[in-house]
Amino acid sequence: MKEIPENFTPGIHNYDYEKEYLQPRLNAENLVNVSGRKLESLSGKWRFCADLYDTCRRQGWFRQERINLEGCEVPLDFDWESHEEIIVPSSWNLIKPQLYYFEGFGVYTRTFKYSPQEKGEHLLLHFEGAAYSATVFLNGKIIGTHDGASTPFNVDITDIVKSDNRIIVSVDARRSPFRIPMENTDWFNYGGIYRDVYLVSLPPAYIKDWFVRLDPKNTSVILADVYITDDVEAYGKIFIEINELGIRQEIQILDGRGEAKINAPLELWSPENPKLYDINLSYNNGSCVDSIKDRIGFKTITTKGQDILLNGKKIFLKGVCVHEDHFTLGKTTGEEIIRQTIRDLKEMNGNYLRLAHYPHDPRFARIADEEGVLLWEEIPVYWAIAFDNQETYDDAENQLSELILRDRNRASVIIWSIGNENADTDSRLSFMSSLARKARELDPSRLVSAACLVKHEKLLIEDRLAEHLDVIGINEYYGWYDPDFDKLQKLLENSNPAKPVLICEFGGDARLGHHGTETELWTEDKQKRIYEQQIETFKKCPYIAGTTPWILYDFRCPRRFNRYQEGFNRKGLIDADRITRKPSFYVMQEFYKTVNN
Ligand code: GCU
């Protein structure tokens, strides 16, 4: 046991202060599905300070009081109600110039009042997203830490909440080689509580999670799994009602869970007919009732040889990639921004979006359900991850689980992507094949893919991960990073994969308004020529099941410094203003118009 000197002062001498905050973990195991529930918003005005040295956690601000036990006022290094105001949700980098590149800790705080609505009720504190890690304190207690910038987390605060409460959140936006993603990415590292925060009141026994979908083998059978969290042993029954289908199915709960197969001829969901049904789940254990109302669609997504089948019919995915990056809001988004993205996709005659490279806001899949847009959703196992590090794997698997648990009731989601552009090493193969297994364990009803790199020397689509995928995603930039465009044709002719292939990135940079010859880099003319050549080549390849050019909008990127980029990646089909189209947009529009599904 290390000898502790008498003058040891924890707030300044404590090297391993962080270990106090490693438990409890807020992760997929304790995640309650809040979809379809009444949410009380805690978004709005909070107090904020940039905490570059992590002083809040080093000194334990959460437990400090202005008046000590002897009744004397003591000096504190924080002053909650004098810290600057910040709006939650927001990306702190864009709220003022001094924070543009800030990647340290940010400390948020606010008060809230609470009075229980029913005896024995549970109160859940729910975050839709905080980048990158968040340590949450309530009324002088540590209530947990979450890792992962783009997935939800929540925690039962019933035993700590009072009538008057103070919440403190220390958000760590530092990049690290052992996280998902690691410290080098081709997008901007926005920080903060950038998605909504809610309180959710739950009865003493409640529905923790549910998953309702079509049996992939029989489109007239609905499969339902339900999970209960209960103070006493979980028993009782759940009713699933879909009135439009005349369904009122009773499910017996045993050891906290129940399942059912329900015969129901129904209208399938598709881009042409995004049919959604009102669904009610009500749980009753004799002493309390919990109910959830949601809207869900039913579809199957499968493969057959080199084809992707939606509801048993071959489909070509006419898509485009999007980042969660907005010129003035950063990673924070909103319903109108999402709806405009979908309008831009539909103007391009598209039916599909690759939400790169991390889980997007939960409203995206909900709005895509309504609008009939198919989605590829992805976790940021991006480029060079620490594939031989167990903690890194745990982070990846947890983010994948949180994403799938959040969105698996959304009809629009067809593909779970477990990564992007990773070198084909043994440790990566082991890491990502485990992620593929985890995705299928949580959701056998969807396809698993990843954006893979081609073997450029052999000009071959070849990746050992492919055997663990349902669909092979390929990123290629012939005509841009590799100027020899003829290689694309050779690559496609040399390859004959046994599974569907999606070209999930291609394109090139163009600064809006910069014109020149078709061979001049950074011009709209060169970008347009690349798109024309790519499409000409795709049309000759029988096994491409869909395309998503990189990318719909120019986006912020702190790796891009030449005079045309100026801190942005300019591969957008539309400028970062999300309004002005480049000529390549119309090349894609014309191509997708000619594709018959
Ligand atoms: C890569 C990567 C993207 C990146 C793009 C580019 O394929 O997946 O995240 O932005 O290429 O180089 O522009």
XYZ file of C-alpha atoms and ligand atoms in Angstrom:
610
model
C 0.000 0.000 0.000
C 1.530 3.303 -1.134
C 2.320 5.558 1.875
C 0.172 8.722 1.783
C 2.055 11.809 3.054
C 0.397 13.741 5.866
C 0.171 16.872 3.749
C -1.456 14.987 0.873
C -4.156 17.213 -0.695
C -6.479 15.225 -2.984
C -7.509 18.087 -5.269
C -3.893 18.763 -6.316
C -1.874 15.590 -5.525
C -4.308 12.897 -6.594
C -2.952 11.308 -9.783
C -5.671 8.713 -10.239
C -8.631 10.934 -9.322
C -10.518 9.703 -12.397
C -11.069 6.240 -10.952
C -13.708 7.698 -8.608
C -15.799 8.432 -11.697
C -15.449 5.140 -13.563
C -18.498 3.633 -11.848
C -21.441 3.444 -12.263
C -21.228 3.103 -16.044
C -24.198 4.482 -17.912
C -24.407 2.070 -20.858
C -26.587 -0.212 -22.961
C -27.255 -2.603 -20.066
C -29.168 0.021 -18.108
C -30.584 1.902 -21.085
C -34.368 2.293 -20.929
C -36.105 2.687 -24.293
C -37.907 6.060 -24.001
C -39.410 5.931 -27.504
C -43.167 6.546 -27.387
C -43.062 7.989 -23.848
C -43.963 11.414 -22.404
C -40.713 13.340 -22.009
C -40.248 16.403 -19.802
C -37.550 18.592 -21.348
C -34.568 19.855 -19.367
C -33.245 21.572 -22.515
C -32.932 25.355 -22.490
C -30.758 27.661 -20.326
C -27.995 26.006 -18.327
C -24.883 27.543 -16.731
C -21.525 26.628 -18.300
C -17.796 26.991 -17.784
C -14.884 25.706 -19.863
C -12.902 23.509 -17.457
C -9.612 22.931 -19.298
C -7.869 21.183 -16.363
C -10.840 18.994 -15.318
C -10.895 20.883 -12.016
C -14.550 20.033 -11.411
C -13.703 16.329 -11.107
C -10.209 16.771 -9.569
C -11.558 18.895 -6.726
C -14.944 17.197 -6.544
C -16.948 20.379 -7.061
C -20.125 18.310 -6.893
C -19.613 17.687 -3.143
C -18.344 21.119 -2.129
C -20.540 23.529 -0.165
C -19.993 27.263 0.247
C -20.456 26.957 4.058
C -18.396 24.297 5.822
C -19.444 22.077 8.724
C -18.197 24.724 11.207
C -20.595 27.240 9.619
C -17.823 29.290 7.976
C -17.807 30.402 4.331
C -14.964 28.729 2.402
C -13.481 29.831 -0.943
C -14.765 27.788 -3.910
C -13.381 27.838 -7.452
C -16.829 27.740 -9.010
C -19.936 29.863 -8.665
C -22.772 28.102 -10.415
C -25.140 30.989 -10.901
C -22.431 33.361 -12.161
C -21.107 31.021 -14.895
C -22.096 32.016 -18.412
C -25.442 30.913 -19.789
C -25.472 28.275 -22.532
C -28.394 26.817 -24.431
C -28.714 23.040 -24.233
C -28.607 21.463 -26.780
C -25.713 23.209 -28.544
C -22.196 22.494 -29.820
C -20.035 24.694 -27.604
C -17.480 25.276 -30.395
C -19.893 27.579 -32.213
C -21.285 29.595 -29.328
C -18.281 31.930 -29.169
C -14.899 32.280 -30.994
C -12.834 31.447 -27.870
C -14.369 27.935 -27.839
C -14.070 27.126 -31.578
C -11.221 24.629 -31.128
C -11.863 23.905 -27.420
C -11.480 20.155 -26.757
C -11.250 20.055 -22.978
C -13.893 19.610 -20.285
C -17.057 21.698 -20.156
C -19.078 21.888 -16.912
C -22.833 22.363 -17.211
C -25.282 22.931 -14.374
C -28.912 23.819 -13.771
C -31.549 23.344 -11.103
C -34.953 21.722 -11.512
C -37.968 21.050 -9.345
C -39.698 17.665 -9.055
C -42.836 16.293 -7.448
C -43.803 12.648 -8.042
C -47.099 12.044 -9.893
C -47.751 8.613 -8.391
C -46.598 6.646 -5.333
C -43.523 4.564 -6.039
C -42.850 6.267 -9.357
C -39.392 6.071 -10.903
C -37.673 9.114 -12.367
C -35.253 8.675 -15.252
C -32.717 11.287 -16.383
C -32.198 10.859 -20.138
C -29.543 12.326 -22.455
C -29.823 11.935 -26.246
C -26.131 12.752 -26.731
C -23.089 14.442 -25.146
C -19.702 14.573 -26.859
C -17.603 12.700 -25.984
C -17.942 11.481 -22.357
C -20.264 12.781 -19.668
C -19.959 12.426 -15.881
C -23.300 13.283 -14.261
C -23.823 14.507 -10.701
C -27.085 15.150 -8.877
C -27.546 16.765 -5.452
C -23.933 16.126 -4.430
C -23.815 12.505 -5.685
C -22.012 10.905 -8.645
C -24.705 9.182 -10.692
C -22.590 7.871 -13.527
C -20.347 8.275 -16.559
C -21.169 7.589 -20.223
C -18.695 7.158 -23.096
C -19.682 7.770 -26.727
C -20.519 11.028 -28.453
C -23.574 9.997 -30.445
C -25.718 7.523 -28.503
C -28.312 7.991 -25.757
C -27.888 7.155 -22.091
C -30.124 7.363 -19.058
C -30.131 6.631 -15.344
C -32.757 6.070 -12.651
C -32.414 8.988 -10.185
C -35.400 8.047 -7.996
C -33.338 7.546 -4.824
C -31.430 10.848 -5.163
C -33.987 13.303 -6.562
C -35.648 15.785 -4.210
C -38.177 18.573 -4.659
C -35.345 21.034 -5.474
C -32.398 19.655 -7.402
C -29.049 20.651 -8.879
C -27.638 18.659 -11.788
C -23.999 19.024 -12.837
C -22.527 17.437 -15.971
C -18.822 17.420 -16.759
C -18.451 16.776 -20.507
C -15.063 15.570 -21.755
C -14.502 16.435 -25.451
C -10.884 15.320 -25.658
C -9.937 12.976 -28.470
C -8.096 9.783 -27.495
C -6.330 6.892 -29.305
C -8.374 4.376 -27.296
C -11.895 5.600 -28.024
C -14.432 5.114 -30.838
C -13.482 7.101 -32.911
C -9.815 7.556 -32.080
C -8.137 10.941 -32.213
C -7.745 11.255 -36.002
C -10.937 11.646 -38.058
C -11.953 13.569 -41.149
C -14.650 15.561 -39.382
C -14.819 18.326 -36.761
C -14.725 17.339 -33.098
C -17.711 19.230 -31.701
C -18.124 19.143 -27.897
C -20.907 19.517 -25.381
C -24.428 18.480 -24.487
C -25.450 18.886 -28.121
C -28.705 16.864 -28.046
C -31.783 17.087 -25.806
C -32.003 16.183 -22.116
C -35.214 14.856 -20.543
C -36.833 13.662 -17.324
C -39.036 10.604 -17.794
C -41.557 9.556 -15.114
C -42.108 5.787 -14.963
C -44.415 3.659 -12.772
C -42.901 1.343 -10.123
C -42.864 -1.463 -12.729
C -42.372 -0.425 -16.350
C -41.549 -1.526 -19.867
C -37.759 -1.199 -20.170
C -37.529 -2.152 -23.842
C -39.530 -3.588 -26.688
C -38.839 -4.792 -30.236
C -41.658 -5.352 -32.726
C -40.910 -6.310 -36.317
C -41.876 -8.632 -39.141
C -40.670 -12.207 -39.250
C -38.065 -12.033 -42.068
C -39.319 -15.436 -43.224
C -43.032 -14.618 -43.193
C -44.404 -11.150 -43.903
C -47.751 -12.015 -42.317
C -46.244 -12.695 -38.908
C -45.225 -9.992 -36.419
C -42.549 -10.911 -33.859
C -42.650 -9.089 -30.520
C -40.163 -9.106 -27.643
C -40.836 -7.096 -24.475
C -38.669 -6.493 -21.391
C -39.852 -5.303 -17.961
C -38.000 -3.565 -15.165
C -39.705 -4.054 -11.844
C -38.940 -3.376 -8.196
C -40.194 -6.834 -7.294
C -39.814 -9.931 -9.463
C -41.149 -9.002 -12.883
C -44.403 -10.793 -13.653
C -47.828 -9.806 -15.010
C -48.830 -9.322 -18.637
C -48.408 -6.968 -21.521
C -51.022 -6.183 -24.148
C -49.849 -5.181 -27.607
C -52.564 -3.355 -29.559
C -52.525 -2.379 -33.237
C -56.152 -1.349 -33.651
C -55.961 -0.845 -37.434
C -55.040 -4.529 -37.725
C -57.513 -5.678 -35.089
C -54.620 -6.871 -32.924
C -54.881 -7.084 -29.137
C -52.256 -9.647 -28.158
C -51.647 -10.669 -24.553
C -48.039 -11.546 -23.627
C -47.285 -13.285 -20.325
C -44.212 -11.922 -18.543
C -41.823 -14.442 -17.042
C -38.529 -13.412 -15.406
C -38.854 -9.918 -16.772
C -39.514 -10.687 -20.410
C -42.130 -11.956 -22.831
C -42.496 -12.711 -26.543
C -45.184 -13.356 -29.097
C -45.766 -14.294 -32.731
C -48.814 -12.486 -34.073
C -50.494 -13.407 -37.367
C -51.428 -10.202 -39.136
C -51.749 -9.643 -42.873
C -50.648 -6.003 -43.143
C -49.487 -3.233 -45.486
C -45.723 -3.288 -45.836
C -43.632 -0.149 -45.318
C -41.592 1.075 -48.281
C -40.291 4.343 -49.790
C -43.274 4.342 -52.150
C -45.714 3.569 -49.318
C -44.267 4.496 -45.880
C -47.176 2.901 -44.048
C -47.021 3.356 -40.278
C -49.316 1.775 -37.691
C -50.222 3.160 -34.245
C -49.054 0.671 -31.641
C -49.914 0.620 -27.918
C -48.066 -1.456 -25.366
C -49.611 -1.653 -21.899
C -48.155 -3.535 -18.939
C -50.157 -4.507 -15.899
C -48.881 -6.456 -12.911
C -51.993 -6.006 -10.850
C -50.707 -3.044 -8.886
C -49.551 -0.610 -11.563
C -49.915 0.066 -15.261
C -47.362 1.326 -17.782
C -48.245 2.248 -21.341
C -46.334 3.290 -24.447
C -47.759 4.697 -27.687
C -45.639 4.722 -30.864
C -45.908 4.505 -34.661
C -44.037 1.749 -36.478
C -43.770 0.332 -39.980
C -43.255 -3.266 -41.078
C -40.787 -4.318 -43.828
C -38.223 -7.008 -44.497
C -34.716 -6.341 -45.776
C -32.798 -9.396 -47.018
C -30.266 -10.354 -49.680
C -30.306 -12.917 -52.438
C -27.008 -13.453 -54.213
C -25.805 -10.009 -55.302
C -29.214 -8.381 -54.779
C -30.721 -6.491 -51.868
C -34.429 -7.271 -51.414
C -36.869 -4.911 -49.732
C -40.052 -6.842 -48.904
C -38.786 -9.636 -51.144
C -38.306 -7.374 -54.185
C -34.926 -6.331 -55.619
C -34.104 -2.686 -54.888
C -31.302 -0.337 -55.976
C -30.357 2.010 -53.123
C -30.245 5.530 -54.585
C -28.505 7.427 -51.873
C -25.975 9.927 -50.650
C -23.832 10.279 -47.501
C -24.491 12.905 -44.844
C -22.548 14.072 -41.803
C -24.218 15.584 -38.754
C -22.525 18.925 -39.435
C -24.245 22.277 -39.767
C -22.497 25.556 -40.646
C -23.945 27.453 -37.673
C -25.119 24.653 -35.326
C -22.284 22.136 -35.629
C -23.378 18.623 -34.593
C -26.633 19.939 -33.137
C -29.570 19.447 -35.447
C -33.324 19.936 -35.530
C -36.481 18.632 -37.153
C -36.478 21.216 -39.969
C -32.804 20.520 -40.819
C -33.578 16.794 -41.040
C -36.664 17.391 -43.173
C -34.680 19.689 -45.508
C -31.991 16.994 -45.891
C -34.706 14.538 -46.938
C -36.216 17.080 -49.344
C -32.749 17.554 -50.920
C -32.378 13.761 -51.227
C -35.778 13.450 -52.882
C -34.977 16.341 -55.249
C -32.010 14.191 -56.280
C -34.476 11.297 -56.910
C -32.921 9.411 -53.972
C -34.546 6.902 -51.586
C -31.676 6.186 -49.162
C -29.150 7.930 -46.876
C -25.881 6.799 -45.354
C -25.787 8.513 -41.966
C -21.998 8.744 -41.617
C -19.877 8.045 -39.533
C -21.724 7.782 -36.191
C -25.346 7.527 -34.960
C -27.314 10.634 -35.940
C -30.051 12.346 -33.911
C -32.909 9.919 -33.032
C -35.396 12.146 -34.860
C -33.709 11.258 -38.162
C -34.940 7.642 -38.238
C -38.366 8.706 -36.951
C -38.771 11.277 -39.740
C -37.313 8.839 -42.299
C -40.074 6.392 -41.220
C -42.677 9.022 -42.117
C -40.965 10.116 -45.340
C -40.114 6.657 -46.716
C -36.319 7.012 -46.686
C -34.075 3.968 -46.162
C -31.149 4.394 -43.744
C -27.628 3.024 -43.238
C -26.689 3.782 -39.616
C -23.085 3.485 -38.425
C -20.828 3.483 -35.380
C -17.529 5.398 -35.648
C -15.102 2.451 -35.832
C -13.226 4.713 -38.170
C -9.781 4.329 -39.780
C -7.106 3.243 -37.257
C -8.879 2.125 -34.084
C -6.968 0.452 -31.188
C -8.254 -2.927 -32.385
C -6.162 -4.893 -29.863
C -7.459 -2.940 -26.843
C -10.315 -4.553 -24.845
C -11.612 -1.203 -23.502
C -11.792 0.082 -27.071
C -13.806 -2.967 -28.084
C -16.137 -2.522 -25.101
C -16.678 1.120 -26.133
C -17.487 0.061 -29.717
C -19.819 -2.753 -28.688
C -21.603 -0.494 -26.230
C -22.147 2.257 -28.805
C -23.402 -0.318 -31.322
C -25.787 -1.728 -28.698
C -27.084 1.715 -27.702
C -27.680 2.595 -31.366
C -29.545 -0.664 -32.115
C -31.616 -0.522 -28.905
C -32.528 3.085 -29.753
C -33.537 2.560 -33.391
C -34.461 -1.082 -34.003
C -38.186 -0.233 -33.991
C -37.692 2.225 -36.837
C -38.758 0.764 -40.234
C -36.455 3.114 -42.187
C -33.267 1.520 -40.803
C -32.084 -1.278 -43.114
C -28.339 -1.514 -42.421
C -26.181 -1.447 -39.291
C -22.648 -0.461 -40.278
C -19.842 -1.528 -37.966
C -17.124 0.707 -39.360
C -15.342 2.644 -42.071
C -12.083 2.234 -43.991
C -10.197 -0.001 -41.552
C -6.975 -1.745 -42.588
C -7.441 -5.515 -43.033
C -5.433 -6.746 -40.008
C -5.996 -9.812 -37.805
C -6.919 -7.690 -34.764
C -9.392 -5.662 -36.842
C -10.951 -8.859 -38.205
C -11.450 -10.243 -34.720
C -12.761 -6.891 -33.370
C -15.235 -6.274 -36.197
C -16.458 -9.853 -36.665
C -17.407 -9.721 -32.972
C -19.296 -6.489 -33.612
C -21.125 -8.143 -36.523
C -22.177 -10.997 -34.220
C -23.386 -8.483 -31.607
C -25.449 -6.604 -34.190
C -27.182 -9.813 -35.310
C -27.750 -10.896 -31.697
C -29.585 -7.623 -30.954
C -31.357 -7.442 -34.313
C -31.504 -10.414 -36.713
C -33.979 -8.507 -38.907
C -31.491 -6.141 -40.577
C -28.355 -6.310 -42.719
C -24.850 -5.786 -41.355
C -22.290 -3.937 -43.443
C -19.143 -1.787 -43.243
C -17.410 0.649 -45.585
C -14.375 -1.331 -46.691
C -11.273 -0.406 -48.655
C -10.407 -2.220 -51.890
C -7.097 -3.969 -52.471
C -5.683 -1.250 -54.732
C -2.544 -3.142 -55.816
C -4.553 -6.137 -57.025
C -7.489 -3.944 -58.169
C -9.781 -6.322 -56.341
C -12.731 -6.062 -53.989
C -11.293 -8.271 -51.278
C -11.565 -7.921 -47.499
C -11.508 -10.743 -44.971
C -14.295 -8.971 -43.067
C -16.671 -9.518 -46.025
C -17.554 -13.066 -44.918
C -19.022 -11.574 -41.728
C -21.075 -8.974 -43.606
C -24.400 -9.282 -45.426
C -23.532 -6.412 -47.760
C -20.035 -5.272 -48.759
C -19.599 -1.493 -48.647
C -16.818 -0.074 -50.816
C -15.246 3.397 -50.624
C -13.350 4.320 -53.788
C -12.087 7.656 -55.114
C -10.945 6.859 -58.634
C -10.683 10.123 -60.514
C -9.789 12.009 -57.329
C -7.245 10.501 -54.906
C -6.227 8.045 -57.643
C -6.308 10.034 -60.890
C -6.173 6.857 -63.030
C -9.875 6.473 -63.518
C -9.589 3.333 -65.682
C -8.736 1.355 -62.541
C -12.364 1.464 -61.411
C -13.535 -0.497 -64.457
C -10.731 -3.014 -63.963
C -11.531 -3.326 -60.239
C -15.185 -4.096 -60.925
C -14.343 -6.532 -63.751
C -11.710 -8.310 -61.622
C -14.156 -8.787 -58.774
C -17.230 -10.920 -58.556
C -18.344 -10.856 -54.913
C -20.918 -13.373 -53.786
C -22.828 -10.658 -51.914
C -24.399 -7.308 -52.767
C -21.916 -4.445 -53.109
C -22.732 -0.841 -52.208
C -20.420 1.904 -53.452
C -20.684 3.812 -50.193
C -18.240 6.599 -51.031
C -16.958 8.163 -54.237
C -16.530 11.735 -55.498
C -14.094 14.618 -55.300
C -13.741 18.148 -53.924
C -15.042 21.268 -55.649
C -15.061 24.780 -54.210
C -18.439 26.304 -55.048
C -18.090 28.783 -57.886
C -14.548 27.699 -58.800
C -14.552 26.889 -62.523
C -11.900 25.555 -64.887
C -11.207 22.568 -67.066
C -12.466 19.027 -66.413
C -8.959 18.071 -65.300
C -8.366 21.015 -62.953
C -8.502 19.986 -59.293
C -10.983 21.745 -56.935
C -13.175 22.955 -59.812
C -16.868 22.215 -60.183
C -16.016 21.025 -63.709
C -13.559 18.363 -62.492
C -16.041 17.160 -59.823
C -18.783 16.914 -62.439
C -16.534 14.878 -64.750
C -15.660 12.484 -61.941
C -19.372 11.891 -61.292
C -20.083 11.339 -64.985
C -17.235 8.825 -65.300
C -18.173 7.024 -62.052
C -21.791 6.647 -63.155
C -20.835 5.476 -66.667
C -18.783 2.726 -65.025
C -21.429 1.774 -62.447
C -23.971 1.295 -65.232
C -21.786 -1.475 -66.701
C -21.465 -3.377 -63.419
C -24.247 -5.931 -62.688
C -23.552 -6.403 -58.988
C -23.676 -2.858 -57.600
C -26.819 -2.753 -55.428
C -26.654 0.932 -54.562
C -24.526 4.074 -54.379
C -23.968 6.859 -51.846
C -21.571 9.516 -53.164
C -19.497 11.387 -50.608
C -21.262 13.710 -49.625
C -24.471 15.786 -49.745
C -23.107 18.950 -48.072
C -19.607 20.449 -47.640
C -18.686 20.033 -43.984
C -16.255 21.436 -41.410
C -12.990 19.507 -41.211
C -9.858 20.638 -39.306
C -7.585 18.598 -41.636
C -8.339 20.569 -44.779
C -6.277 23.743 -45.152
C -5.703 24.634 -48.799
C -7.150 27.789 -50.347
C -10.191 25.918 -51.721
C -10.934 24.014 -48.494
C -10.293 26.664 -45.764
C -11.185 24.250 -42.959
C -13.898 22.429 -44.898
C -14.156 19.188 -46.833
C -15.511 20.364 -50.199
C -16.801 17.057 -51.610
C -20.383 18.181 -51.109
C -22.899 18.093 -53.956
C -24.285 21.142 -52.180
C -22.272 23.905 -50.521
C -22.035 24.129 -46.711
C -24.840 26.710 -46.966
C -27.077 23.678 -47.601
C -28.712 25.656 -50.431
C -26.395 26.160 -53.428
C -26.148 23.072 -55.621
C -22.988 22.243 -57.571
C -23.372 20.776 -61.113
C -22.605 17.259 -59.787
C -25.883 17.336 -57.847
C -27.748 17.301 -61.165
C -25.558 14.501 -62.536
C -26.679 12.317 -59.604
C -30.273 13.517 -60.015
C -30.264 12.404 -63.651
C -28.644 9.048 -62.829
C -31.155 8.196 -60.108
C -34.009 9.225 -62.395
C -32.913 6.510 -64.832
C -32.694 3.769 -62.165
C -35.871 1.695 -62.100
C -36.768 0.061 -58.825
C -12.854 8.796 -46.613
C -13.651 8.868 -45.325
C -14.448 10.134 -45.196
C -13.608 11.292 -45.710
C -13.455 11.091 -47.200
C -12.571 12.177 -47.844
O -13.332 7.803 -47.405
O -14.544 7.760 -45.142
O -14.768 10.300 -43.825
O -14.232 12.539 -45.441
O -12.841 9.858 -47.500
O -11.378 11.911 -47.973
O -13.099 13.237 -48.153
